[in-house]
Coordinates of C-alpha atoms and ligand atoms in Angstrom, one line a residue:
M43 CA 29.4 -13.7 -24.5
N44 CA 27.2 -10.7 -25.3
A45 CA 25.7 -8.5 -22.5
S46 CA 21.9 -8.0 -22.5
T47 CA 19.8 -5.3 -20.7
A48 CA 16.1 -5.5 -19.9
T49 CA 13.6 -3.3 -18.1
A50 CA 10.5 -4.3 -16.1
C51 CA 7.8 -2.6 -14.0
P52 CA 6.6 -3.7 -10.6
N53 CA 3.0 -4.7 -10.3
I54 CA 0.1 -4.3 -7.9
A55 CA -2.0 -7.4 -7.2
F56 CA -5.7 -7.0 -7.3
I57 CA -6.2 -10.6 -6.2
K58 CA -3.3 -11.6 -4.1
Y59 CA -0.8 -14.4 -4.2
W60 CA -0.3 -15.6 -0.5
G61 CA 1.0 -19.0 0.3
N62 CA 2.6 -21.7 -1.9
R63 CA 1.8 -25.3 -2.5
D64 CA 5.4 -25.8 -3.5
A65 CA 7.8 -23.2 -1.9
A66 CA 10.9 -24.3 -3.8
L67 CA 9.2 -24.0 -7.2
R68 CA 7.0 -21.0 -6.1
L69 CA 3.9 -22.8 -7.2
P70 CA 1.1 -20.7 -5.7
A71 CA -1.7 -21.9 -3.5
N72 CA -4.1 -19.7 -5.6
G73 CA -4.3 -17.8 -8.9
S74 CA -3.8 -14.0 -8.8
L75 CA -4.5 -10.9 -10.9
S76 CA -2.5 -7.7 -11.2
M77 CA -1.7 -4.5 -13.0
N78 CA 1.8 -3.5 -14.0
L79 CA 2.9 -0.1 -12.7
G80 CA 4.0 2.2 -15.5
G81 CA 6.7 4.8 -15.0
L82 CA 8.3 2.7 -12.2
W83 CA 11.1 0.5 -13.5
V84 CA 14.1 -1.7 -12.8
R85 CA 16.8 -1.9 -15.5
T86 CA 19.2 -4.8 -15.4
R87 CA 22.2 -5.7 -17.4
V88 CA 23.7 -9.2 -17.4
Q89 CA 26.9 -10.5 -18.8
F90 CA 28.2 -14.1 -18.6
D91 CA 31.9 -14.3 -18.8
S92 CA 33.9 -17.5 -18.2
A93 CA 36.9 -15.4 -17.0
L94 CA 34.9 -14.3 -13.9
L95 CA 35.6 -16.2 -10.7
G96 CA 32.0 -15.8 -9.4
D97 CA 28.7 -14.0 -9.8
S98 CA 28.5 -10.4 -8.8
F99 CA 25.5 -8.1 -8.2
M100 CA 25.4 -4.3 -8.2
L101 CA 22.2 -2.4 -7.3
N102 CA 22.1 1.3 -7.8
R103 CA 26.0 1.4 -8.1
R104 CA 26.5 -0.5 -4.8
V105 CA 28.0 -3.9 -4.6
H106 CA 25.7 -6.4 -2.9
G107 CA 26.9 -9.7 -1.3
G108 CA 25.2 -12.0 1.2
A109 CA 21.6 -13.0 0.9
A110 CA 20.9 -10.7 -2.1
L111 CA 23.7 -12.1 -4.1
Q112 CA 22.8 -15.6 -3.1
R113 CA 19.2 -15.2 -4.4
V114 CA 20.5 -13.7 -7.7
S115 CA 23.1 -16.5 -8.0
R116 CA 20.6 -19.3 -7.4
F117 CA 18.4 -17.7 -10.1
L118 CA 21.4 -17.5 -12.5
D119 CA 22.0 -21.3 -11.8
E120 CA 18.6 -22.0 -13.4
I121 CA 19.5 -19.9 -16.5
R122 CA 22.9 -21.7 -16.7
R123 CA 21.2 -25.1 -16.4
L124 CA 18.7 -24.2 -19.2
A125 CA 21.5 -22.8 -21.5
G126 CA 24.1 -25.5 -20.7
I127 CA 26.7 -23.0 -19.7
R128 CA 28.9 -22.7 -16.6
A129 CA 30.2 -19.1 -16.8
A130 CA 29.7 -16.7 -13.9
A131 CA 27.9 -13.4 -14.5
Q132 CA 28.1 -9.8 -13.7
V133 CA 24.6 -8.3 -12.9
E134 CA 24.1 -4.6 -12.7
S135 CA 20.7 -3.2 -11.7
A136 CA 19.2 0.3 -11.2
N137 CA 15.7 1.3 -10.3
N138 CA 13.8 4.6 -10.0
F139 CA 11.5 3.7 -7.0
P140 CA 12.2 3.0 -3.3
M141 CA 12.8 -0.7 -2.5
G142 CA 11.3 -2.7 0.3
V143 CA 8.4 -0.2 0.9
G144 CA 5.4 -2.3 -0.3
V145 CA 6.1 -1.6 -4.0
A146 CA 6.9 -5.0 -5.2
S147 CA 10.6 -4.5 -6.1
S148 CA 11.4 -8.2 -6.2
A149 CA 8.7 -8.6 -8.9
A150 CA 10.3 -6.0 -11.2
A151 CA 13.8 -7.2 -10.3
F152 CA 13.3 -10.8 -11.2
A153 CA 11.3 -10.1 -14.3
A154 CA 14.1 -7.9 -15.6
L155 CA 16.7 -10.4 -14.6
A156 CA 14.9 -13.3 -16.3
V157 CA 14.6 -11.4 -19.6
A158 CA 18.1 -10.0 -19.6
G159 CA 19.7 -13.2 -18.2
A160 CA 18.0 -15.5 -20.7
A161 CA 19.1 -13.3 -23.7
A162 CA 22.6 -13.0 -22.3
A163 CA 22.9 -16.8 -22.0
G164 CA 21.8 -17.1 -25.7
L165 CA 18.4 -18.6 -24.8
S166 CA 15.4 -17.7 -26.9
L167 CA 12.3 -18.1 -24.7
N168 CA 8.7 -17.0 -25.4
E169 CA 6.7 -14.8 -23.0
A170 CA 5.2 -17.8 -21.1
Q171 CA 8.6 -19.4 -20.7
L172 CA 10.1 -16.1 -19.4
S173 CA 7.2 -15.7 -17.0
R174 CA 7.7 -19.2 -15.7
L175 CA 11.4 -18.5 -15.3
A176 CA 10.8 -15.2 -13.5
R177 CA 8.5 -17.0 -11.1
L178 CA 11.4 -19.1 -9.7
G179 CA 13.1 -15.9 -8.5
S180 CA 10.0 -14.3 -7.0
G181 CA 6.4 -15.5 -7.4
S182 CA 4.9 -12.1 -8.3
A183 CA 7.7 -11.5 -10.8
C184 CA 6.0 -13.8 -13.3
R185 CA 3.2 -11.2 -13.5
S186 CA 5.7 -8.4 -14.4
V187 CA 6.8 -10.2 -17.6
P188 CA 3.5 -9.7 -19.7
G189 CA 2.1 -6.2 -20.0
G190 CA -1.0 -4.3 -18.7
F191 CA -3.5 -6.4 -16.7
V192 CA -2.2 -9.8 -16.0
E193 CA -3.4 -13.1 -14.6
W194 CA -1.1 -15.8 -13.1
Q195 CA -2.7 -19.2 -13.4
T196 CA -1.8 -21.6 -10.7
G197 CA -1.2 -24.4 -13.2
S198 CA -0.9 -28.0 -12.4
G199 CA 2.9 -27.9 -12.0
D200 CA 6.0 -26.0 -13.0
P201 CA 5.4 -26.0 -16.8
D202 CA 2.0 -24.3 -16.8
S203 CA 2.3 -22.0 -13.8
Y204 CA 2.9 -18.7 -15.6
A205 CA 1.2 -15.4 -16.2
F206 CA -0.4 -13.9 -19.3
S207 CA -1.9 -10.5 -20.2
I208 CA -5.8 -10.4 -20.1
A209 CA -5.8 -6.7 -21.3
A210 CA -3.3 -4.3 -22.7
P211 CA -2.1 -1.2 -20.8
G212 CA -4.4 1.0 -22.9
H213 CA -7.5 -1.1 -22.2
W214 CA -8.5 1.0 -19.1
A215 CA -7.3 4.3 -17.7
V216 CA -7.0 3.3 -14.1
V217 CA -4.2 4.7 -11.9
D218 CA -2.5 3.5 -8.8
C219 CA -1.8 6.3 -6.3
I220 CA 0.6 4.8 -3.7
A221 CA 0.4 6.5 -0.3
M222 CA 3.9 6.2 1.1
L223 CA 3.8 6.1 4.9
T224 CA 6.5 6.5 7.5
Q225 CA 8.0 3.1 8.2
V226 CA 8.3 2.3 11.8
H227 CA 8.7 -1.5 12.0
K228 CA 10.9 -3.8 10.0
E229 CA 8.7 -6.1 8.0
V230 CA 8.9 -9.9 7.6
G231 CA 9.8 -10.5 4.0
S232 CA 7.1 -12.1 1.7
T233 CA 9.1 -15.3 1.3
E234 CA 8.9 -15.9 5.0
G235 CA 5.3 -14.7 5.1
H236 CA 4.2 -17.2 2.4
A237 CA 5.5 -20.0 4.5
L238 CA 3.4 -18.9 7.5
A239 CA 0.1 -18.7 5.5
P240 CA -1.0 -22.4 6.1
T241 CA -0.6 -21.8 9.9
S242 CA -3.7 -19.5 9.8
P243 CA -7.0 -21.3 10.2
L244 CA -8.4 -18.6 7.8
Q245 CA -6.2 -19.6 4.9
A246 CA -8.4 -22.5 3.9
A247 CA -11.5 -20.3 3.7
R248 CA -9.5 -17.7 1.8
L249 CA -8.4 -20.3 -0.8
A250 CA -11.8 -21.9 -1.1
D251 CA -13.3 -18.5 -2.0
T252 CA -10.5 -17.3 -4.4
P253 CA -12.0 -18.6 -7.7
R254 CA -15.1 -16.4 -7.0
R255 CA -13.0 -13.3 -6.4
L256 CA -10.8 -14.0 -9.4
D257 CA -13.9 -14.3 -11.6
L258 CA -15.4 -11.0 -10.3
C259 CA -12.1 -9.2 -10.7
R260 CA -11.4 -10.5 -14.2
A261 CA -14.9 -9.5 -15.3
A262 CA -14.6 -6.1 -13.7
I263 CA -11.4 -5.4 -15.6
L264 CA -12.7 -6.7 -18.9
Q265 CA -15.9 -4.7 -18.5
R266 CA -14.1 -1.6 -17.1
D267 CA -16.5 -1.7 -14.2
F268 CA -14.8 0.3 -11.4
A269 CA -17.5 -0.1 -8.8
A270 CA -17.2 -3.9 -9.1
L271 CA -13.4 -3.7 -9.1
A272 CA -13.4 -1.6 -6.0
E273 CA -15.5 -4.1 -3.9
V274 CA -13.5 -7.1 -4.9
I275 CA -10.0 -5.7 -4.5
E276 CA -10.7 -4.3 -1.0
E277 CA -12.2 -7.6 0.0
D278 CA -9.3 -9.6 -1.4
S279 CA -6.7 -7.3 0.3
T280 CA -8.5 -7.5 3.7
I281 CA -8.9 -11.3 3.6
M282 CA -5.2 -11.7 2.9
H283 CA -4.3 -9.4 5.8
A284 CA -6.8 -11.4 8.0
V285 CA -4.7 -14.5 7.2
M286 CA -1.4 -12.7 7.9
M287 CA -2.7 -11.4 11.2
T288 CA -3.9 -14.8 12.3
S289 CA -0.9 -16.8 11.2
R290 CA 1.5 -18.2 13.8
P291 CA 3.4 -16.1 14.6
P292 CA 1.1 -13.3 13.5
L293 CA 2.1 -10.7 10.9
F294 CA 0.8 -7.2 11.2
Y295 CA 1.8 -5.2 8.1
W296 CA -0.7 -2.4 8.8
Q297 CA 0.1 0.7 10.7
P298 CA -2.5 3.0 12.3
E299 CA -2.0 5.4 9.4
S300 CA -2.7 2.6 6.9
L301 CA -6.1 2.1 8.5
A302 CA -6.8 5.8 8.5
V303 CA -6.1 5.9 4.7
M304 CA -8.4 2.8 4.1
Q305 CA -11.2 4.5 6.0
A306 CA -10.8 7.8 4.2
V307 CA -10.8 6.0 0.8
R308 CA -14.1 4.1 1.7
G309 CA -15.6 7.5 2.7
W310 CA -14.5 9.2 -0.5
R311 CA -16.0 6.4 -2.6
K312 CA -19.3 6.5 -0.8
A313 CA -19.4 10.3 -1.6
G314 CA -18.9 9.5 -5.3
L315 CA -15.1 9.5 -5.9
P316 CA -14.2 6.3 -7.7
C317 CA -11.3 5.0 -5.6
A318 CA -10.4 1.8 -3.7
F319 CA -7.5 0.5 -1.6
T320 CA -5.3 -2.5 -1.6
L321 CA -2.2 -3.3 0.6
D322 CA 0.6 -5.8 -0.1
A323 CA 3.1 -7.0 2.6
G324 CA 3.8 -3.5 3.9
P325 CA 2.1 -0.5 5.5
N326 CA 1.8 1.7 2.3
V327 CA -1.7 1.9 0.8
H328 CA -2.2 1.5 -2.9
V329 CA -5.3 3.6 -3.9
L330 CA -6.6 2.6 -7.3
C331 CA -8.8 5.1 -9.1
E332 CA -10.1 6.1 -12.5
A333 CA -7.5 8.4 -14.2
T334 CA -10.1 11.3 -14.2
A335 CA -10.1 11.1 -10.4
A336 CA -6.3 10.8 -9.9
G337 CA -5.6 14.5 -9.3
Q338 CA -8.1 14.7 -6.5
V339 CA -7.2 11.4 -5.0
Q340 CA -3.5 12.3 -5.0
A341 CA -4.2 15.7 -3.4
R342 CA -6.5 14.3 -0.7
L343 CA -4.0 11.5 0.2
A344 CA -1.2 13.9 0.6
E345 CA -3.2 15.7 3.3
L346 CA -3.8 12.6 5.4
P347 CA -1.6 12.2 8.6
G348 CA 1.5 10.1 8.1
V349 CA 1.4 10.2 4.3
Q350 CA 4.9 11.3 3.2
S351 CA 4.4 11.2 -0.5
V352 CA 2.2 9.8 -3.2
L353 CA 3.6 7.9 -6.2
V354 CA 1.2 7.8 -9.2
A355 CA 1.4 4.9 -11.8
P356 CA -0.8 4.1 -14.8
P357 CA -1.0 0.6 -16.3
G358 CA 2.5 -0.4 -17.4
A359 CA 4.0 -2.3 -20.3
A360 CA 5.6 -5.8 -20.5
A361 CA 9.2 -6.4 -19.5
M362 CA 11.5 -5.9 -22.5
L363 CA 14.9 -6.3 -23.8
M364 CA 16.7 -3.0 -24.6
K365 CA 19.1 -2.3 -27.4
E366 CA 22.7 -2.3 -26.1
Ligands
LIG215 C1 1.6 -9.6 -0.7 O1 6.2 -12.5 -5.0 O2 7.1 -11.0 -3.2 O3 2.7 -8.8 -2.7 O4 7.9 -15.3 -4.2 O5 8.7 -15.0 -1.9 O6 9.3 -13.3 -3.7 P1 8.3 -14.3 -3.2 O7 7.0 -13.5 -2.8 P2 6.4 -12.2 -3.5 O8 4.9 -12.2 -2.8 C2 4.0 -11.2 -3.1 C3 3.0 -11.1 -2.0 C4 2.1 -9.9 -2.2 C5 0.8 -10.3 -3.0 C6 1.0 -10.3 -4.5 O9 1.8 -9.5 -5.0 O10 0.3 -11.1 -5.1

């Protein structure tokens, strides 16, 4: 069978996905909104071959077995089921950004794997079907399939829980300046974290208020209203971390340096620099700003204690198939 290669960007959630109503199908407890991160990519090549004895997975030229291979294999099972094939596959991935550091690497990885895997298996799926497929590998991956600014609707079940673009990458020149901090503690992965969300007494309040935050965030994006975007993304990030910190057992993803960056960003905004923070399941701080402020934000972030480097990403494109 033919090999297929696809690329996908990670994404940063403005309104976060935290908690599932069905963990096996990754049906989220709430809708979410994100921006793809341009310039950062995962590139994945898939080849099904009935002569292979089993699936294999290589990432940045290193062979991976164990849990990583198992997660890839389970995902390939879904593709095999849809295509009615039994052949094992060879999966080769490469990326240009650090993994496991609060830049959603699993989002880009499963978006690229869905697009390349479906094509390699001879399936012809539309964007919504590919997004839904990617969701089964990693929830946030469904948002890396469409381009630009993206909304994942919760849906009523598996068929309609997918993401779609609400604005193209060129709609708004906002930039994500990612302040990379020294990592001291090993984090609890997001899959485990989602399972703990319902143990926090704050999760119900967070969920009840999410439609309001989604509406505010969607409108801020569509109207290119940075002040409104800043307020709602900071509130949404903090309410998710409140749930994390009050789940049983509690999850503290922040480091003291993360809080120092958050406080600095709030001060800069008060003084007129259009920037705002959001954090995923890790200590690094994503600082969103208008492109005109990116140089200044990047320079100021680099001077803060504990900030090792700053990655800068504009709105990114949809996942896509590449010519072999
Ligand atoms: C905090 O999509 O990584 O980044 O479905 O278990 O792979 P799995 O979880 P994942 O969770 C993302 C959590 C988040 C918020 C977000 O991206 O919406």
